PDB file of C-alpha atoms and ligand atoms in Angstrom:
ATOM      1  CA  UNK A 483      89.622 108.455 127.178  1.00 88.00           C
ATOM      2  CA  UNK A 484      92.621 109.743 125.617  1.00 96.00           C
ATOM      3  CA  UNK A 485      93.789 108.062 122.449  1.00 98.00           C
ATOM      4  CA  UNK A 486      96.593 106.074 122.316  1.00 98.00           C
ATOM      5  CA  UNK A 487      99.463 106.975 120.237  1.00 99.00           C
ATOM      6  CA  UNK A 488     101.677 104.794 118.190  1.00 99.00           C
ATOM      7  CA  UNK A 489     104.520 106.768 116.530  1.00 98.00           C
ATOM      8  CA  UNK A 490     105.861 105.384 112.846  1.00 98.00           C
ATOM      9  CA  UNK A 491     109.151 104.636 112.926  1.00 98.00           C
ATOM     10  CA  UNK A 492     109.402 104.517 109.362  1.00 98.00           C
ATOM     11  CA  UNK A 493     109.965 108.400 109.395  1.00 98.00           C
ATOM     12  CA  UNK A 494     112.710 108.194 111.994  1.00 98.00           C
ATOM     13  CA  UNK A 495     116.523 109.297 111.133  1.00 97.00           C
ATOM     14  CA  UNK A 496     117.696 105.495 110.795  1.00 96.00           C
ATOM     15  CA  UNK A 497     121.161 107.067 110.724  1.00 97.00           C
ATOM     16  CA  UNK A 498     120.626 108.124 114.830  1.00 97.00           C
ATOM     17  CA  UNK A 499     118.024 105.658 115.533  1.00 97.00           C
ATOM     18  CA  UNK A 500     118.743 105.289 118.846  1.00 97.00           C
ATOM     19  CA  UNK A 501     118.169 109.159 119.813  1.00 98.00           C
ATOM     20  CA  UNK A 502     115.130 108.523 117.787  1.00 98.00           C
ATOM     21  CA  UNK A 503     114.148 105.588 120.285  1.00 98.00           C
ATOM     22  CA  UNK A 504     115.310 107.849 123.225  1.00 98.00           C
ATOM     23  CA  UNK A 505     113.048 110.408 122.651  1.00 98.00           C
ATOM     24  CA  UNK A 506     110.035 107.823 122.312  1.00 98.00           C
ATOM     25  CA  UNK A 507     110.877 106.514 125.253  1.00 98.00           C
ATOM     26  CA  UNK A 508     110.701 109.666 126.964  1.00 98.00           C
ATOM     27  CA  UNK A 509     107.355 110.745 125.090  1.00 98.00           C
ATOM     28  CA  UNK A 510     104.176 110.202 125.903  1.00 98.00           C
ATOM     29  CA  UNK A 511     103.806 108.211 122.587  1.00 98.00           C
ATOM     30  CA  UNK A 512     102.268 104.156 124.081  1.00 98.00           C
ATOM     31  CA  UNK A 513     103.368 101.894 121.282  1.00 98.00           C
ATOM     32  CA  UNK A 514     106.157 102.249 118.896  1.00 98.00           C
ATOM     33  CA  UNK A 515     104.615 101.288 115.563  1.00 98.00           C
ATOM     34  CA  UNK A 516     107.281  99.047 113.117  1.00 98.00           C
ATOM     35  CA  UNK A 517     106.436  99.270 109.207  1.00 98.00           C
ATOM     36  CA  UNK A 518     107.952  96.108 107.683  1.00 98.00           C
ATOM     37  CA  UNK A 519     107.573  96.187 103.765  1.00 98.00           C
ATOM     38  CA  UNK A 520     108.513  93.700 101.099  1.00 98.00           C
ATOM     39  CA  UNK A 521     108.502  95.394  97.792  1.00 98.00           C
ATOM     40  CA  UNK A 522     106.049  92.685  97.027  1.00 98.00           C
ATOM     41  CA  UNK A 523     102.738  93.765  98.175  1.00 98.00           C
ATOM     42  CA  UNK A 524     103.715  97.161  98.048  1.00 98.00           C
ATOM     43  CA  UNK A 525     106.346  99.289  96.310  1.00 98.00           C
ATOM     44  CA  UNK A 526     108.645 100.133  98.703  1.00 98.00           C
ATOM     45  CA  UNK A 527     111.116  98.140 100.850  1.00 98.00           C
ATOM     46  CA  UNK A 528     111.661  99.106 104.733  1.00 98.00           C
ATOM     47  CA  UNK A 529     113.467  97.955 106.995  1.00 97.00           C
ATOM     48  CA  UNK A 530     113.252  93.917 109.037  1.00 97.00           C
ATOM     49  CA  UNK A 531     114.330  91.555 112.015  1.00 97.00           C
ATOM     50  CA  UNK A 532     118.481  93.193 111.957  1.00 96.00           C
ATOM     51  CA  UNK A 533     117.182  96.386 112.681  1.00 97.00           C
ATOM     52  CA  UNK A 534     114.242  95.766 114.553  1.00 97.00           C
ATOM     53  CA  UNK A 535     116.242  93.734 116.897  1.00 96.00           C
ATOM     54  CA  UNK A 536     118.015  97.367 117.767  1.00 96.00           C
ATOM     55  CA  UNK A 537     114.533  99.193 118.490  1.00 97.00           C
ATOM     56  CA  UNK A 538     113.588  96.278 121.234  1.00 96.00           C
ATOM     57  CA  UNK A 539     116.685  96.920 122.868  1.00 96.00           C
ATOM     58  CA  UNK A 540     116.627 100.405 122.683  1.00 97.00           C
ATOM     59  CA  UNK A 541     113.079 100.449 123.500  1.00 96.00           C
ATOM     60  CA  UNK A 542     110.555 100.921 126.945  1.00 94.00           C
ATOM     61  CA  UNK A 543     107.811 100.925 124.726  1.00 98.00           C
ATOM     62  CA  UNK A 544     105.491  97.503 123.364  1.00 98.00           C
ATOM     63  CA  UNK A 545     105.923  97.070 119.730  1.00 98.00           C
ATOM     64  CA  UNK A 546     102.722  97.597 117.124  1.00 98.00           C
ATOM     65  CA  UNK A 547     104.118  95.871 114.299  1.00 98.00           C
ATOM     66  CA  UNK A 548     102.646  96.222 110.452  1.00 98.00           C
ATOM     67  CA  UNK A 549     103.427  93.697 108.189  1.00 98.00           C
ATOM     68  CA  UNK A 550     102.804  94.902 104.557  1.00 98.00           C
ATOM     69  CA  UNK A 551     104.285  91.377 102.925  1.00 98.00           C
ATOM     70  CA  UNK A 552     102.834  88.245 101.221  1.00 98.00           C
ATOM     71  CA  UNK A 553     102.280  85.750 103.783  1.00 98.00           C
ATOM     72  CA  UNK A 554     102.565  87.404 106.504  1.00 98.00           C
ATOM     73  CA  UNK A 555     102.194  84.404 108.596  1.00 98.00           C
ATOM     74  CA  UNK A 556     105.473  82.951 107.759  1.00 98.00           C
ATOM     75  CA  UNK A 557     107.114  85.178 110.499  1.00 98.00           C
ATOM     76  CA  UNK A 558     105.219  84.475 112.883  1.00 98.00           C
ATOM     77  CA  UNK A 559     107.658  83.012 115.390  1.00 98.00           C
ATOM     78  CA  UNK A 560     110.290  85.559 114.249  1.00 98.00           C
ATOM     79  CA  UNK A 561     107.520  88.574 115.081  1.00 98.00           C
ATOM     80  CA  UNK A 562     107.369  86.854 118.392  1.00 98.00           C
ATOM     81  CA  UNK A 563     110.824  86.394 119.459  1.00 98.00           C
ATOM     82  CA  UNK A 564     110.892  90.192 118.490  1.00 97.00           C
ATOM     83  CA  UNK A 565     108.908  90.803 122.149  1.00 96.00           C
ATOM     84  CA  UNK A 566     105.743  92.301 119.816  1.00 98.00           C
ATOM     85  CA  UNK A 567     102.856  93.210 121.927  1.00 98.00           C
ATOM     86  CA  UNK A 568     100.705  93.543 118.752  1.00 98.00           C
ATOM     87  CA  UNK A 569     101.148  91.626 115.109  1.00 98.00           C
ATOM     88  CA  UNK A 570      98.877  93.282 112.453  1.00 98.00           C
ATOM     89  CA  UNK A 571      98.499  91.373 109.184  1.00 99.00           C
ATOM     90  CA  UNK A 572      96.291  93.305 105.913  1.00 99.00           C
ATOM     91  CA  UNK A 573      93.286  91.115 105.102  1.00 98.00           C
ATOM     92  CA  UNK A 574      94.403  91.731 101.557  1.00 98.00           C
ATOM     93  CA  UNK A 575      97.375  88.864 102.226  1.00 98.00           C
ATOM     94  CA  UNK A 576      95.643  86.342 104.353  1.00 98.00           C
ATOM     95  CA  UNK A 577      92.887  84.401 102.359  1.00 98.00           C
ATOM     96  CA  UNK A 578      92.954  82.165 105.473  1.00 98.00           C
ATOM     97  CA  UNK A 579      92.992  85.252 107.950  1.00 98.00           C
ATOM     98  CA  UNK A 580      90.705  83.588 110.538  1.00 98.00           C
ATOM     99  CA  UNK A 581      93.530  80.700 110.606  1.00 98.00           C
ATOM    100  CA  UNK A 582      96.315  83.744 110.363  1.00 98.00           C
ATOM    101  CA  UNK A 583      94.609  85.496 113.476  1.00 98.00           C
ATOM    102  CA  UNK A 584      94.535  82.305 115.668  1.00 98.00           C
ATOM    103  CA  UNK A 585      98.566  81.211 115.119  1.00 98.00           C
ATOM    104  CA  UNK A 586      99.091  85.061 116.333  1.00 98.00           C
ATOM    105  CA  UNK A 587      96.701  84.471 119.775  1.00 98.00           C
ATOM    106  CA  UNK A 588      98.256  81.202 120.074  1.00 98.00           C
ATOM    107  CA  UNK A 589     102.226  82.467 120.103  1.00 98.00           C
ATOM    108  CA  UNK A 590     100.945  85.230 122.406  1.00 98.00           C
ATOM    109  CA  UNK A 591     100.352  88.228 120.572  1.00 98.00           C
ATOM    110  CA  UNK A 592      97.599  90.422 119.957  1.00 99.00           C
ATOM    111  CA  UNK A 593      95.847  90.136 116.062  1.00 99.00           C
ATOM    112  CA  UNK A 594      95.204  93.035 114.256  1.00 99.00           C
ATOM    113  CA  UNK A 595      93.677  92.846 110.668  1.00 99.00           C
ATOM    114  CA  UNK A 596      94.443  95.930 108.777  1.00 99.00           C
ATOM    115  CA  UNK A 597      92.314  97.412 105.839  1.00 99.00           C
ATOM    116  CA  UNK A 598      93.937  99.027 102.949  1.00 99.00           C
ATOM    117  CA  UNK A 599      91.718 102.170 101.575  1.00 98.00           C
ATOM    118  CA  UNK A 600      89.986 100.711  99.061  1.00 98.00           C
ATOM    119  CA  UNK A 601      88.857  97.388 101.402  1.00 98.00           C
ATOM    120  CA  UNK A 602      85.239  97.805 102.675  1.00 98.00           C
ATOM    121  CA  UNK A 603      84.834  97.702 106.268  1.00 98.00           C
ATOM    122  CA  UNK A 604      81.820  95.247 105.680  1.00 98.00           C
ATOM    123  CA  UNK A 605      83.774  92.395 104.862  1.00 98.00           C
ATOM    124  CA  UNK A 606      85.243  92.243 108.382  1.00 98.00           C
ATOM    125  CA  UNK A 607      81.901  91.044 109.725  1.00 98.00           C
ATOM    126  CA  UNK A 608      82.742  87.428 110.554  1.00 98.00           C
ATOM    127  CA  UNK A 609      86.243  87.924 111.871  1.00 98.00           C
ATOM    128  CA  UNK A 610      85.586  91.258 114.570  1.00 98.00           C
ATOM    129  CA  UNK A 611      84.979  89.383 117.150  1.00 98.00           C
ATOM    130  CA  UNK A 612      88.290  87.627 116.943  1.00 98.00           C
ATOM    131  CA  UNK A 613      90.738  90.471 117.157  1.00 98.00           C
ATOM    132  CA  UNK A 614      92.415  92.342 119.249  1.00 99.00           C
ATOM    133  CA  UNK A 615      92.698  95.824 116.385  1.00 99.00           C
ATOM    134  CA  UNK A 616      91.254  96.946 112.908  1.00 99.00           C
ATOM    135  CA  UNK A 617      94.221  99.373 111.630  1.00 99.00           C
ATOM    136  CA  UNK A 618      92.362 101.373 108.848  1.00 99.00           C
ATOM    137  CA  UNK A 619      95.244 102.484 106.192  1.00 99.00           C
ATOM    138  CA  UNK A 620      94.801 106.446 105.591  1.00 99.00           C
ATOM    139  CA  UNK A 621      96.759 106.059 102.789  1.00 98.00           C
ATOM    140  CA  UNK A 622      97.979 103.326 100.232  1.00 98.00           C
ATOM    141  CA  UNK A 623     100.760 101.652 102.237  1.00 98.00           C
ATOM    142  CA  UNK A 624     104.353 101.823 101.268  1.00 98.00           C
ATOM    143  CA  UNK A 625     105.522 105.429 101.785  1.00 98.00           C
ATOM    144  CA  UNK A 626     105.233 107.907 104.999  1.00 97.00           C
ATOM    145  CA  UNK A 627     104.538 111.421 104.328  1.00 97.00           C
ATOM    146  CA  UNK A 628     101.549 110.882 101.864  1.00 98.00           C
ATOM    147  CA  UNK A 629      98.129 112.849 101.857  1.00 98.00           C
ATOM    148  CA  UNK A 630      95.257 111.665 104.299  1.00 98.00           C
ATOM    149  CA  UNK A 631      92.650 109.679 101.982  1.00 98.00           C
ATOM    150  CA  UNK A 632      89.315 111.541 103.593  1.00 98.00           C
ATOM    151  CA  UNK A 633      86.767 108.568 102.914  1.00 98.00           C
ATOM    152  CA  UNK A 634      88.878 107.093 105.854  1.00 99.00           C
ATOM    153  CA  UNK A 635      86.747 109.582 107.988  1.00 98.00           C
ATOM    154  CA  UNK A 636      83.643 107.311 106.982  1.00 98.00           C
ATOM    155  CA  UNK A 637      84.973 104.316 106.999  1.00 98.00           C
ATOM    156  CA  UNK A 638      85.878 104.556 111.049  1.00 99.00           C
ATOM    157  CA  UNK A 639      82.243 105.882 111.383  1.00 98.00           C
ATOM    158  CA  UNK A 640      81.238 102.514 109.526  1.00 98.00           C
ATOM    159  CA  UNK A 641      83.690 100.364 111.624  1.00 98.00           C
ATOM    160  CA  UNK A 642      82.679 101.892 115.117  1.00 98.00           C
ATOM    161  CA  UNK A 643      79.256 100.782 114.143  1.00 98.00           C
ATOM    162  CA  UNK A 644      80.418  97.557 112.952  1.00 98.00           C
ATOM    163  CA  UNK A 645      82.137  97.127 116.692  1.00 98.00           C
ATOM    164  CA  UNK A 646      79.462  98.352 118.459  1.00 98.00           C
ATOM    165  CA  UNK A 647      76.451  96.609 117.139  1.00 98.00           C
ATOM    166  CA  UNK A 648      78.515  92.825 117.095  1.00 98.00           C
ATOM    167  CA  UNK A 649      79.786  93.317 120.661  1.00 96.00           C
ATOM    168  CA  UNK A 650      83.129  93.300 119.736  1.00 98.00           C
ATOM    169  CA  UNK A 651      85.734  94.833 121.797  1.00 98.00           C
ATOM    170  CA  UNK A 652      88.439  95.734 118.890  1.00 98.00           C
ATOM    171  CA  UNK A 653      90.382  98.720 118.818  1.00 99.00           C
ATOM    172  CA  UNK A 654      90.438 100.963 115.565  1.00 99.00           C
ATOM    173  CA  UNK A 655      93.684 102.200 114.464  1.00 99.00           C
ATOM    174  CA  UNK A 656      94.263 104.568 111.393  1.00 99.00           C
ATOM    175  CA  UNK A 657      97.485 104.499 110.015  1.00 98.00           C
ATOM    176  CA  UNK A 658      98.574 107.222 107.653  1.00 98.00           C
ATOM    177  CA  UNK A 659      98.348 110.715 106.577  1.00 98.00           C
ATOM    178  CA  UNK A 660      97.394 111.417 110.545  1.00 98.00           C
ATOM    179  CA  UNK A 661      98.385 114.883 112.079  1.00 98.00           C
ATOM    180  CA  UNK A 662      96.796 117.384 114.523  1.00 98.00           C
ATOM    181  CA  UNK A 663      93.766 117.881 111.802  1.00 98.00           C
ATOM    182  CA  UNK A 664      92.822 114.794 110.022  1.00 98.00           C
ATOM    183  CA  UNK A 665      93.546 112.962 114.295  1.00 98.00           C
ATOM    184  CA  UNK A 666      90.781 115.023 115.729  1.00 98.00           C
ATOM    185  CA  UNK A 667      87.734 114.098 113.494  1.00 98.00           C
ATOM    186  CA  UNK A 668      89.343 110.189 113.474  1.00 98.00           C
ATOM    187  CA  UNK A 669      88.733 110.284 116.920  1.00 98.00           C
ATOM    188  CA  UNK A 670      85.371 112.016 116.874  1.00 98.00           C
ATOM    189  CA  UNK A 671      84.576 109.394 114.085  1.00 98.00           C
ATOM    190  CA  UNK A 672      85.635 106.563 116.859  1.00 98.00           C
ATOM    191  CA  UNK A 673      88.939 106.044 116.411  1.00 98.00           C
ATOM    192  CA  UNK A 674      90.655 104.593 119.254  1.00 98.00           C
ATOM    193  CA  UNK A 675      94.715 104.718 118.122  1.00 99.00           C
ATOM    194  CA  UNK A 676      96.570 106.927 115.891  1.00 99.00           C
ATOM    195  CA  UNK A 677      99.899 105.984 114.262  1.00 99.00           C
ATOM    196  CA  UNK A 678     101.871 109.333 112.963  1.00 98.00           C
ATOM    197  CA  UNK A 679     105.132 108.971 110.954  1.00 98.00           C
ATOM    198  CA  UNK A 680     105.827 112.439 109.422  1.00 98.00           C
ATOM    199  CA  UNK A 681     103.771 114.447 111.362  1.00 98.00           C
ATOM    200  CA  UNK A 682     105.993 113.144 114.532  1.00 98.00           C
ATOM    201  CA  UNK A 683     109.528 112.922 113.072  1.00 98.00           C
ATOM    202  CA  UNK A 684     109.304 115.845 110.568  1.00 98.00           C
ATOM    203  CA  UNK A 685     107.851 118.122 113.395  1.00 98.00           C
ATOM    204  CA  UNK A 686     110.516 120.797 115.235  1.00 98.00           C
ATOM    205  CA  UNK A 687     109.624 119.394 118.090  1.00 98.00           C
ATOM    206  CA  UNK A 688     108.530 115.694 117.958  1.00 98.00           C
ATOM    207  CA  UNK A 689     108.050 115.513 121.807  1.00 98.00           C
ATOM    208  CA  UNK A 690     105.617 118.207 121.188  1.00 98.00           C
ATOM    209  CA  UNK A 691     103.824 116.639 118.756  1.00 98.00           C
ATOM    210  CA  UNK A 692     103.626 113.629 120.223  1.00 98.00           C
ATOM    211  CA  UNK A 693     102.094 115.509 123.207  1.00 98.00           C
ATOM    212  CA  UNK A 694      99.622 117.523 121.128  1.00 98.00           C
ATOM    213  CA  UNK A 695      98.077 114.269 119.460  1.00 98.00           C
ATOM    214  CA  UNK A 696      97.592 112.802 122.082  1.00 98.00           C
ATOM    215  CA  UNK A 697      95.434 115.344 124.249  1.00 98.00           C
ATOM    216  CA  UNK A 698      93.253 115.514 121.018  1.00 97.00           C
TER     217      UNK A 698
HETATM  218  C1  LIG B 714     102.591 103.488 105.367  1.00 93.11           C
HETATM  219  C2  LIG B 714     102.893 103.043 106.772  1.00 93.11           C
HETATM  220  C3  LIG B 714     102.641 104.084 107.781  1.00 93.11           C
HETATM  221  C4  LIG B 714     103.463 105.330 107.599  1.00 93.11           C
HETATM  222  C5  LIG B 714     102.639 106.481 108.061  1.00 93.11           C
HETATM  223  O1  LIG B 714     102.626 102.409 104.508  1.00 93.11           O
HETATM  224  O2  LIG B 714     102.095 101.925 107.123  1.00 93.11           O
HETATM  225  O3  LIG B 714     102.786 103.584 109.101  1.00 93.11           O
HETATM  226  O4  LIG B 714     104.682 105.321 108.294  1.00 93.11           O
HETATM  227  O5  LIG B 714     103.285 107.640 107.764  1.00 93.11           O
HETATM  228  P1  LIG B 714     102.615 109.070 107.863  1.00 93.11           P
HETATM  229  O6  LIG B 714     102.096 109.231 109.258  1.00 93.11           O
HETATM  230  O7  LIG B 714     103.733 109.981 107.540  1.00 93.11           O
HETATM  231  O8  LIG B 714     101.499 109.089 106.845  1.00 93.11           O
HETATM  232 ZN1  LIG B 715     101.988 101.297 109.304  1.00 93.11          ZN
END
């Protein structure tokens, strides 16, 4: 099976967004992965609903969108009315995640819980059979272009077993510090997705790369 790929916008050229979006759409990239920040859980602000409005029109491609805010569930609805195909939430924000999870099923989205680097994969024990993803941050979240964290390696070893031995049929996603190298032994750990910011948009030729990840 190859692995499906969900470029980082957050890397893009905002200034020509749409040729960014154009040459998605003619990649062989599957999801189009939306970093929304709030300078609250983590140091950085990105971008929200005015300009992701503009990617779902530009778009052919389902949205994989990564909320790194306080109470996430809040924007729900607006995350919906977006078009997402997937709505991933970190465990770190949701004490109530299996109630956050459930209000994303019910408006008809897939939940994803994400992991940040220093979150064992352990405590996801009683909520893996109830979602769609496990994103695995590869880095702290706020920034693109940072170096790949390598426990991550382990920690998709430690989730795959997680999956497998509970029956559970959830994806694992790494986001972060993911190129040609650090992709290959994610996916021989078990990883299932890759999300690549810099090592798409920063690359001469992002179709390329695109292309090259995804025959790992
Ligand atoms: C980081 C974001 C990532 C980021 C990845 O907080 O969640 O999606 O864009 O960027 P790279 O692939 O450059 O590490
Ligand atoms: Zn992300």
């Amino acid at each position: 099976m190859k692995p499906i790929i969900s470029p980082s916008i957050l890397s893009a050229d905002f200034a020509h967004l749409a040729d960014e979006i154009d040459m998605l759409n003619q990649s062989e990239a599957d999801w189009i992965h939306c970093d929304i920040m709030d300078g609250v859980f983590v140091p950085n602000i990105s971008f929200g609903f005015p300009v992701l409005k503009h990617v779902v029109k530009l778009s052919n491609k389902p949205l994989d969108v990564h909320l790194m805010i306080v109470q996430p569930e809040k924007f729900i609805p607006e995350i919906k009315a977006l078009g997402a195909y997937i709505m991933n939430v970190h465990y770190e924000t949701c004490p109530h995640l299996h109630r956050v999870i459930q209000q994303i099923r019910d408006a008809g989205m897939e939940p994803a819980v994400t992991l940040n680097p220093s979150t064992p994969v352990s405590l996801l024990k009683d909520i893996i059979n109830d979602v769609y993803m496990v994103l695995l941050m590869g880095v702290n979240p706020g920034f693109g272009g940072q170096k790949f964290i390598e426990n991550t390696v382990k920690k998709t070893r430690e989730l795959r077993d997680l999956i497998n031995e509970s029956g559970s049929r959830a994806l694992i996603e790494i986001d972060g510090g993911v190129n040609i190298n650090t992709g290959a032994r994610l996916i021989e750990a078990g990883a299932d997705v890759l999300v690549a910011g810099n090592a798409v948009f920063s690359a001469a030729d992002p179709l390329a790369a695109i292309e090259a990840l995804k025959n790992l």
